Short mmCIF file of C-alpha atoms and ligand atoms in Angstrom, two decimals:
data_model
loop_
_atom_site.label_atom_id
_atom_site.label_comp_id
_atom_site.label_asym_id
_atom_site.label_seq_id
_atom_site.Cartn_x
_atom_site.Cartn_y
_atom_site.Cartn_z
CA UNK Z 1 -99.88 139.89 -88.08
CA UNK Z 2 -99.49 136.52 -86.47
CA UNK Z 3 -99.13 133.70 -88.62
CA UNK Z 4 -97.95 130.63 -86.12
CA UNK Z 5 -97.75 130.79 -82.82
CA UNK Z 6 -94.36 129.09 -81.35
CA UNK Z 7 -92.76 131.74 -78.70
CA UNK Z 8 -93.73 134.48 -76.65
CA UNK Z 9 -90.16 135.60 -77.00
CA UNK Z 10 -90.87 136.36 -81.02
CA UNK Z 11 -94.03 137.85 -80.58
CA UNK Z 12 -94.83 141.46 -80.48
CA UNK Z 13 -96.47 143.09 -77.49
CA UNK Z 14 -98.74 144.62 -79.65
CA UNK Z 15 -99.79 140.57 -80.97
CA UNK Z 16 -99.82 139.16 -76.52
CA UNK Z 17 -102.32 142.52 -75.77
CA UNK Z 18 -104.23 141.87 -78.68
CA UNK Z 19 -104.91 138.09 -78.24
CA UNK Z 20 -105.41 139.20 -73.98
CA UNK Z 21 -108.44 141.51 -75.10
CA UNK Z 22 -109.80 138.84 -77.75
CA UNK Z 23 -109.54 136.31 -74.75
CA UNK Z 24 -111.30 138.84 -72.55
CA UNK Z 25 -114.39 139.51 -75.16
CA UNK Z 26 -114.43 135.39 -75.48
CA UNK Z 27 -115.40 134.81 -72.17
CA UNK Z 28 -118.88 135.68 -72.02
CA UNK Z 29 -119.58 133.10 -75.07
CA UNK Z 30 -118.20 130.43 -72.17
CA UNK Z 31 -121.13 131.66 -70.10
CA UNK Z 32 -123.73 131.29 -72.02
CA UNK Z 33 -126.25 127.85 -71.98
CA UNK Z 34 -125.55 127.34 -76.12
CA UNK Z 35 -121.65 127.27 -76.57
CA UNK Z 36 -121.22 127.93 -79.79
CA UNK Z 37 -120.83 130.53 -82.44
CA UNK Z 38 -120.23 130.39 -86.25
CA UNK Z 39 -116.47 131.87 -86.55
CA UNK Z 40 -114.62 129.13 -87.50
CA UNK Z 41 -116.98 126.77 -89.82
CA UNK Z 42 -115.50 124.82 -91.93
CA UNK Z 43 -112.42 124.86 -90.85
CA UNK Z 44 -110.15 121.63 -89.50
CA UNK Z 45 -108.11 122.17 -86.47
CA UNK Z 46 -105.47 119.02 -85.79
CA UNK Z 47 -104.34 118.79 -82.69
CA UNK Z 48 -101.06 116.40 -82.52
CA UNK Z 49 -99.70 115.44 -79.23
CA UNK Z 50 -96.16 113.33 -78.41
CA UNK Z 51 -96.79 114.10 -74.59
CA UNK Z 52 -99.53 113.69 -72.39
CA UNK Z 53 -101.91 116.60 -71.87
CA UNK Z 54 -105.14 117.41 -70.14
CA UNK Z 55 -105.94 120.74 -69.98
CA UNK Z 56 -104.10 121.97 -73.06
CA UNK Z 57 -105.65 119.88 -75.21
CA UNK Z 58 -108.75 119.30 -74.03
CA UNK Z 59 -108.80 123.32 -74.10
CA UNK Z 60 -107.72 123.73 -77.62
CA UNK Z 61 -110.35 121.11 -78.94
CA UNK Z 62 -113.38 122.81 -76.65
CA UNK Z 63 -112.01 126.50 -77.80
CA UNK Z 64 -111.90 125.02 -82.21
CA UNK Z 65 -115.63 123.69 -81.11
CA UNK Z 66 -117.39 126.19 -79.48
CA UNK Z 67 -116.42 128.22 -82.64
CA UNK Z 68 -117.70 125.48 -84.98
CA UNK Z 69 -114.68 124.24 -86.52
CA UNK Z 70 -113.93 120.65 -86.86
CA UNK Z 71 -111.15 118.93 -84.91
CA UNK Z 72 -109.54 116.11 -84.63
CA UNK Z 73 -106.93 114.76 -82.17
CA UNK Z 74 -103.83 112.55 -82.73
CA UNK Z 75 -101.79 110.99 -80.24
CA UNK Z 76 -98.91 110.24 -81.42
CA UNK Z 77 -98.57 107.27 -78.55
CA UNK Z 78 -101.63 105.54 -81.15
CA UNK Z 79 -100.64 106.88 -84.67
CA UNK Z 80 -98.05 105.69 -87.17
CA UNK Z 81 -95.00 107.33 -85.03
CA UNK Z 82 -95.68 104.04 -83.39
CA UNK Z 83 -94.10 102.62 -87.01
CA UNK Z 84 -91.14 104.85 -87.44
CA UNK Z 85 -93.00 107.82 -89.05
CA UNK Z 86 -90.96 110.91 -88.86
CA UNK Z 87 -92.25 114.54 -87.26
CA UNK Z 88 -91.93 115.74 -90.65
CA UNK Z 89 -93.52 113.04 -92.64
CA UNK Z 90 -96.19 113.03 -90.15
CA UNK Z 91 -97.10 116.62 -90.26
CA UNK Z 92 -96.80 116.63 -94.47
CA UNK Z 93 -99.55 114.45 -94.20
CA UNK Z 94 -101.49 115.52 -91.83
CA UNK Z 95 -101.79 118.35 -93.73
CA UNK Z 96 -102.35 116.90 -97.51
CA UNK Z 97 -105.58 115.82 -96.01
CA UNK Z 98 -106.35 119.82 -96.44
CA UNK Z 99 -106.30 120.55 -92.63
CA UNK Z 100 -106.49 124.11 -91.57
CA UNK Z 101 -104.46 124.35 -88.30
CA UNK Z 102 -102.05 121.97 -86.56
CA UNK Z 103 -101.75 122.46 -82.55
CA UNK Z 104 -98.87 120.08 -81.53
CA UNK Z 105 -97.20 119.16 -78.93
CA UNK Z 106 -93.61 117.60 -78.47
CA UNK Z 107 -91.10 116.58 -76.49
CA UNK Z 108 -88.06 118.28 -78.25
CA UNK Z 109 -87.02 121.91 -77.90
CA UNK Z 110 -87.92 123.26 -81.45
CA UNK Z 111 -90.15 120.46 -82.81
CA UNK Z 112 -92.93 123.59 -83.33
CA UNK Z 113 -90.93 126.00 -85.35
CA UNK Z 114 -89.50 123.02 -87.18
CA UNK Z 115 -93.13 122.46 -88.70
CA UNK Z 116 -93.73 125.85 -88.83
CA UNK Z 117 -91.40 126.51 -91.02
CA UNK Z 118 -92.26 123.20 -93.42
CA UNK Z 119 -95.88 123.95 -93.56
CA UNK Z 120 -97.52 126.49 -95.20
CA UNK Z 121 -100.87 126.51 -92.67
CA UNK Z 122 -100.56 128.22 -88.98
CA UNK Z 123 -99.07 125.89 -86.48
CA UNK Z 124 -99.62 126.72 -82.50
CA UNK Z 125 -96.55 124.80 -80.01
CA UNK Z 126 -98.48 123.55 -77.33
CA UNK Z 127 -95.33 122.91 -75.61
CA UNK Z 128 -91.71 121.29 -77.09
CA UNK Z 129 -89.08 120.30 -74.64
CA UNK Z 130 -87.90 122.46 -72.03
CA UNK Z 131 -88.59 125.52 -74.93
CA UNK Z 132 -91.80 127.21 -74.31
CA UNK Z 133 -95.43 126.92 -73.78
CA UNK Z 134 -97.05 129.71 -75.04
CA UNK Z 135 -100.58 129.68 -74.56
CA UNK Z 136 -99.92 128.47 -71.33
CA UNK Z 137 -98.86 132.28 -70.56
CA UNK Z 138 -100.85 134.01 -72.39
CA UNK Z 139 -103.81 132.69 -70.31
CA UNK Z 140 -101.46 133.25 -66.92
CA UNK Z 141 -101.34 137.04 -68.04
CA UNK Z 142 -105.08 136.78 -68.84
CA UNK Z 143 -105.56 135.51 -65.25
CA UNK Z 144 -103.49 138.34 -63.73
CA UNK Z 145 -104.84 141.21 -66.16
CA UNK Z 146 -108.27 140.00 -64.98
CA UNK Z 147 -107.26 140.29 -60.75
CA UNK Z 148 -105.11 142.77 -60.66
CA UNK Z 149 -106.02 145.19 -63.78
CA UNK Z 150 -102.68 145.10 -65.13
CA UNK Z 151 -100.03 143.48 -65.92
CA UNK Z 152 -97.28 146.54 -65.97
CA UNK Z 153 -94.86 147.26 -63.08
CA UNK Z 154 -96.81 143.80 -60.95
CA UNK Z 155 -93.81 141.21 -59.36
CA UNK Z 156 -94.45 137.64 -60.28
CA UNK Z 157 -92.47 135.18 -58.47
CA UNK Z 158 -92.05 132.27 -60.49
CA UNK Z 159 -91.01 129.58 -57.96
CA UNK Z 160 -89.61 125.87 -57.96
CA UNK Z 161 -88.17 123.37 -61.38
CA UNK Z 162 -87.02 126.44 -63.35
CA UNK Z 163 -84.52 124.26 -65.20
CA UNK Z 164 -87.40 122.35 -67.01
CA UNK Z 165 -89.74 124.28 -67.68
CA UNK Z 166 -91.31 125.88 -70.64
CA UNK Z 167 -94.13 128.09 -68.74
CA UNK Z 168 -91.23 129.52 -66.87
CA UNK Z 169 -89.83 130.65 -70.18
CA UNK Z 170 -93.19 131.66 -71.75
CA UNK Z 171 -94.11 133.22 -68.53
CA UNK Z 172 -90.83 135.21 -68.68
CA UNK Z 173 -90.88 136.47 -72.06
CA UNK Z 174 -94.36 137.93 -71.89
CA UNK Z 175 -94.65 139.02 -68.56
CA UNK Z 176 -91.30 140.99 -69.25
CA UNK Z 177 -93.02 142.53 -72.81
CA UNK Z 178 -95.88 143.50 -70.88
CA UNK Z 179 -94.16 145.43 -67.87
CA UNK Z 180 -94.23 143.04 -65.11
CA UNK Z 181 -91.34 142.31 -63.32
CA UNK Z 182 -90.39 138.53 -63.26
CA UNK Z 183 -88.55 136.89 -60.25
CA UNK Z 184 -87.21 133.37 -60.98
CA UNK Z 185 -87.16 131.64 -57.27
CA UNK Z 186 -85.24 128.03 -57.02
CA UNK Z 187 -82.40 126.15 -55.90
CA UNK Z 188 -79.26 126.89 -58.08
CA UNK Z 189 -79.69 123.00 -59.00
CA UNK Z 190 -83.18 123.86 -60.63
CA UNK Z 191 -82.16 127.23 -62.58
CA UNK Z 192 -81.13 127.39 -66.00
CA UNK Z 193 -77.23 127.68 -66.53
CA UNK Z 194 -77.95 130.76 -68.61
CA UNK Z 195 -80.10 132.55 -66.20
CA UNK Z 196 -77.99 135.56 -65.63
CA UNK Z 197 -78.52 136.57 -69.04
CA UNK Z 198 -82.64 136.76 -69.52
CA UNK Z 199 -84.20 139.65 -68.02
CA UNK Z 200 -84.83 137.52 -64.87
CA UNK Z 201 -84.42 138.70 -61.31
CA UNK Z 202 -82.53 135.27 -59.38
CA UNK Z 203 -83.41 134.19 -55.77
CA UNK Z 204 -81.92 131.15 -53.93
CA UNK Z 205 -83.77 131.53 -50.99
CA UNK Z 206 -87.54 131.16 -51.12
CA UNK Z 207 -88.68 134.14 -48.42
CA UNK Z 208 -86.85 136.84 -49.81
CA UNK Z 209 -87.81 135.71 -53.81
CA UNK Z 210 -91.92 135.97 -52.31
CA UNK Z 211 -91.31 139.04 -50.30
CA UNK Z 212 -93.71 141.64 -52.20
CA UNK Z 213 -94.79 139.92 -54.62
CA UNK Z 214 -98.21 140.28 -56.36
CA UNK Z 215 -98.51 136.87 -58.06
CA UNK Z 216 -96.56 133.54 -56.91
CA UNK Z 217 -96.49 130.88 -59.51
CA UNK Z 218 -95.89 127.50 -58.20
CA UNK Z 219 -94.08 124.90 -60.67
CA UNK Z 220 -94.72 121.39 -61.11
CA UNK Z 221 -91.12 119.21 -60.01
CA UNK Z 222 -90.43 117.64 -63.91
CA UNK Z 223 -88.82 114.66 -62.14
CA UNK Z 224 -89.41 112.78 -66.09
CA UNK Z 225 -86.82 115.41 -67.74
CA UNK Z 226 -84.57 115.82 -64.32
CA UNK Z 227 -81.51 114.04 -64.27
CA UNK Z 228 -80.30 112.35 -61.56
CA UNK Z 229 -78.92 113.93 -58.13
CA UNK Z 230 -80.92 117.57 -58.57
CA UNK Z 231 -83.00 116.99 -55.55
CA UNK Z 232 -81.75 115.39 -52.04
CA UNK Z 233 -85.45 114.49 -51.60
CA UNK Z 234 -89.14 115.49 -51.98
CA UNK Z 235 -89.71 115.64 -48.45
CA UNK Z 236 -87.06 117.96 -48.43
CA UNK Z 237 -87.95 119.59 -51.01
CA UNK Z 238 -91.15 120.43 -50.20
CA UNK Z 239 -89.93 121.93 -46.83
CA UNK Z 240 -87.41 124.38 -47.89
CA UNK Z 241 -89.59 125.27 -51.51
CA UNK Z 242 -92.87 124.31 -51.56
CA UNK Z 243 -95.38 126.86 -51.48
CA UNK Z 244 -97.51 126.92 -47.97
CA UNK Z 245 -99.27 129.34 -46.21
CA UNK Z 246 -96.28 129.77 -43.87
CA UNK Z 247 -94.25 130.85 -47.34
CA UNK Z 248 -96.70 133.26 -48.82
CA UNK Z 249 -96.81 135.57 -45.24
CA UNK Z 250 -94.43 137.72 -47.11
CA UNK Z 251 -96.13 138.20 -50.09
CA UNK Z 252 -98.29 141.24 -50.36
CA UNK Z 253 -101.63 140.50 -48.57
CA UNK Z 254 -103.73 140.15 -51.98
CA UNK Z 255 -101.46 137.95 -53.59
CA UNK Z 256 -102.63 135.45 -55.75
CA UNK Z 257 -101.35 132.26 -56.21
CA UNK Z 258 -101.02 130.41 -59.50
CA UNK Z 259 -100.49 126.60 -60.89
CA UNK Z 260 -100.00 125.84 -64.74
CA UNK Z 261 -101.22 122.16 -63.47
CA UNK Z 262 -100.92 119.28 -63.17
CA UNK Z 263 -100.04 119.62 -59.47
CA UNK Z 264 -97.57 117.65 -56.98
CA UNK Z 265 -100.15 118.56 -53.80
CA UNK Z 266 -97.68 118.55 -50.73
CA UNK Z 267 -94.99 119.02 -53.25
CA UNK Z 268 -94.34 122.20 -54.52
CA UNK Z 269 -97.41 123.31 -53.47
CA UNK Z 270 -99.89 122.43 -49.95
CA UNK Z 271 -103.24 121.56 -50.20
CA UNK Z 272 -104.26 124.47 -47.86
CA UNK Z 273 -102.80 127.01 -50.27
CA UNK Z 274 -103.80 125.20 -53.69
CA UNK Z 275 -107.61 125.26 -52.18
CA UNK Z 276 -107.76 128.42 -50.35
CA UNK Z 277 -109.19 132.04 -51.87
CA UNK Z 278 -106.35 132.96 -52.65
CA UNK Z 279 -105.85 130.39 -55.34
CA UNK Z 280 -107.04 131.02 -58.90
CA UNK Z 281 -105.77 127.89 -60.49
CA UNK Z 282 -109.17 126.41 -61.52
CA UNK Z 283 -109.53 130.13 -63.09
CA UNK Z 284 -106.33 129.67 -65.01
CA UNK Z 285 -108.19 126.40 -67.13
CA UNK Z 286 -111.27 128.44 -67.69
CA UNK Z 287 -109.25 130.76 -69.41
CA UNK Z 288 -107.26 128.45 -71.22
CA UNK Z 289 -110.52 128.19 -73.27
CA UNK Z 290 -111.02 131.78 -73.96
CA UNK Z 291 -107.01 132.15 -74.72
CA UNK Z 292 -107.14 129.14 -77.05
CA UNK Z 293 -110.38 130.65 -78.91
CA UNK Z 294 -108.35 134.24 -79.21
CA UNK Z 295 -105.51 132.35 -80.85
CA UNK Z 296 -107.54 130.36 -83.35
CA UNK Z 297 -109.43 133.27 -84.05
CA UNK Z 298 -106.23 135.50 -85.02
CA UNK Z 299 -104.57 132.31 -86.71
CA UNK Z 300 -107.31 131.67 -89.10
CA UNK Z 301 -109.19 134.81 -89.54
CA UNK Z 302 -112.34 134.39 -87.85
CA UNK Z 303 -115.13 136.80 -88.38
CA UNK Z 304 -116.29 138.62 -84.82
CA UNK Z 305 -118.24 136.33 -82.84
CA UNK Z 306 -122.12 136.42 -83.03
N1 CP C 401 -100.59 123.19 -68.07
C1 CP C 401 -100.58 122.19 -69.00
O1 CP C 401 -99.94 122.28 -70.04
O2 CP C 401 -101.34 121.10 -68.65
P1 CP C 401 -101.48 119.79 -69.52
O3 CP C 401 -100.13 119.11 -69.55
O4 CP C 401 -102.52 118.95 -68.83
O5 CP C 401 -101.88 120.19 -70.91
#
């Protein structure tokens, strides 16, 4: 049974299909004209961000609504971290004020299971460091279960700032669970120095990483956590790695093409591709929303939706 939420690496494939169906049955309450059913009531949801965030928080506090719970939202950028206030002393009282939940977001790699383990209510990483992000693939696989009927024995090509990113990992770890197989695609600057040891095919070269695929991921360029030197330029960048139209000719001819957002456009990704039919980025946020109302649901033992 889930009790936090902090990796797709430490969760059980039996927990990722379980939350993927929830997601799916949540859907249809997004559709309908009233957007809201009882499941939650009475319960507080926190959400506590150190990073900027649109969709992930906006998502998590629409998801805790529609099923009537309350929420509230700290930035830490306008709260008492602003004064010196540690994670820890933040999050102790956060939660002496009785909250229910605590969604955060942070900067450094293991901020989320740090909490986790000093709270006794479920916390959900919305994203620490260069660590993992979770929800952010759970609603990927949601995307793909929901275009391709499956997730088992599909190639994903996960292309661009491997190095930095935590829906790489996330992506990784359940897609692998689940059956797909997982192609990381970058320039040896931009891959993780342990790469050869995750269950990760490795491509340098951007044609033959897309050839076949079913699903090509495009990733934003971190340049706020890249150091210095990594790139020799965007322009360049975008030439030799960003994903075009040109690019995805080798893909398989209903591949889809995905975004965790926010986007570079003409960066590691063209605006002809990022608007075209075969993107389903917009799709991605929707079901952020269902994905976010599976978790909350499992985390704090919501009653079936009415
Ligand atoms: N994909 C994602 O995490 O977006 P935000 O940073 O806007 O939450």
């Amino acid at each position: 049974m889930l009790t936090d939420l902090i990796s797709l690496r430490e969760t059980e494939p039996t927990d990722i299909r379980r939350l993927l169906d929830t997601a799916q049955s949540f859907k249809e309450v997004l559709e309908r004209p009233v957007k809201k059913v009882p499941t939650l009531r009475g319960k507080q949801v926190v959400t506590l961000f150190y990073e900027a965030s649109t969709r992930t928080r906006v998502s998590f506090e629409n998801a805790a609504k529609i099923m009537s719970a309350d929420t509230t939202s700290v930035a830490a950028a306008s709260s008492s971290v602003q004064k010196g206030e540690s994670l820890l002393d933040t999050v102790r009282n956060l939660r002496a004020m009785r909250i229910d939940c605590l969604v955060m977001r942070h900067p450094q790699s293991g901020a989320a299971h740090l909490v986790a383990q000093a709270l006794d209510i479920p916390v959900v990483n919305a994203g620490d460091g260069m660590h993992e992000h979770p929800t952010q693939a759970l609603l990927d696989m949601l995307t793909i279960r929901q275009h391709k009927g499956r997730l088992e024995g599909l190639t994903v090509a996960i292309v661009g700032d491997i190095t930095h990113s935590r829906v790489a990992r996330s992506n990784l770890w359940g897609l692998s669970k689940m059956g797909a197989k997982v192609r990381f695609v970058a320039p040896a600057t931009l891959l993780p120095r342990d790469v050869h040891r995750l269950p990760v095919e490795v491509y340098t070269d951007l044609r033959k990483g897309m050839e076949g695929a079913d699903v090509v991921m495009a990733l934003r360029l971190q340049q706020e956590r890249m150091e210095r030197g990594l790139l020799p330029s965007l322009r360049e960048y975008s030439q030799r790695w960003g994903v075009n139209t040109k690019a995805l000719e080798v893909t398989k001819p209903d591949c889809i093409v995905m975004h965790p957002g926010p986007m570079n456009r003409g960066v590691e990704i063209s605006d002809d591709v990022a608007d075209s039919g075969r993107s389903v980025i917009l799709e991605q946020v929707t079901n952020g929303v269902a994905i976010r109302m599976a978790v909350l649901y499992h985390l704090l033992g919501g009653e079936a939706a009415g």
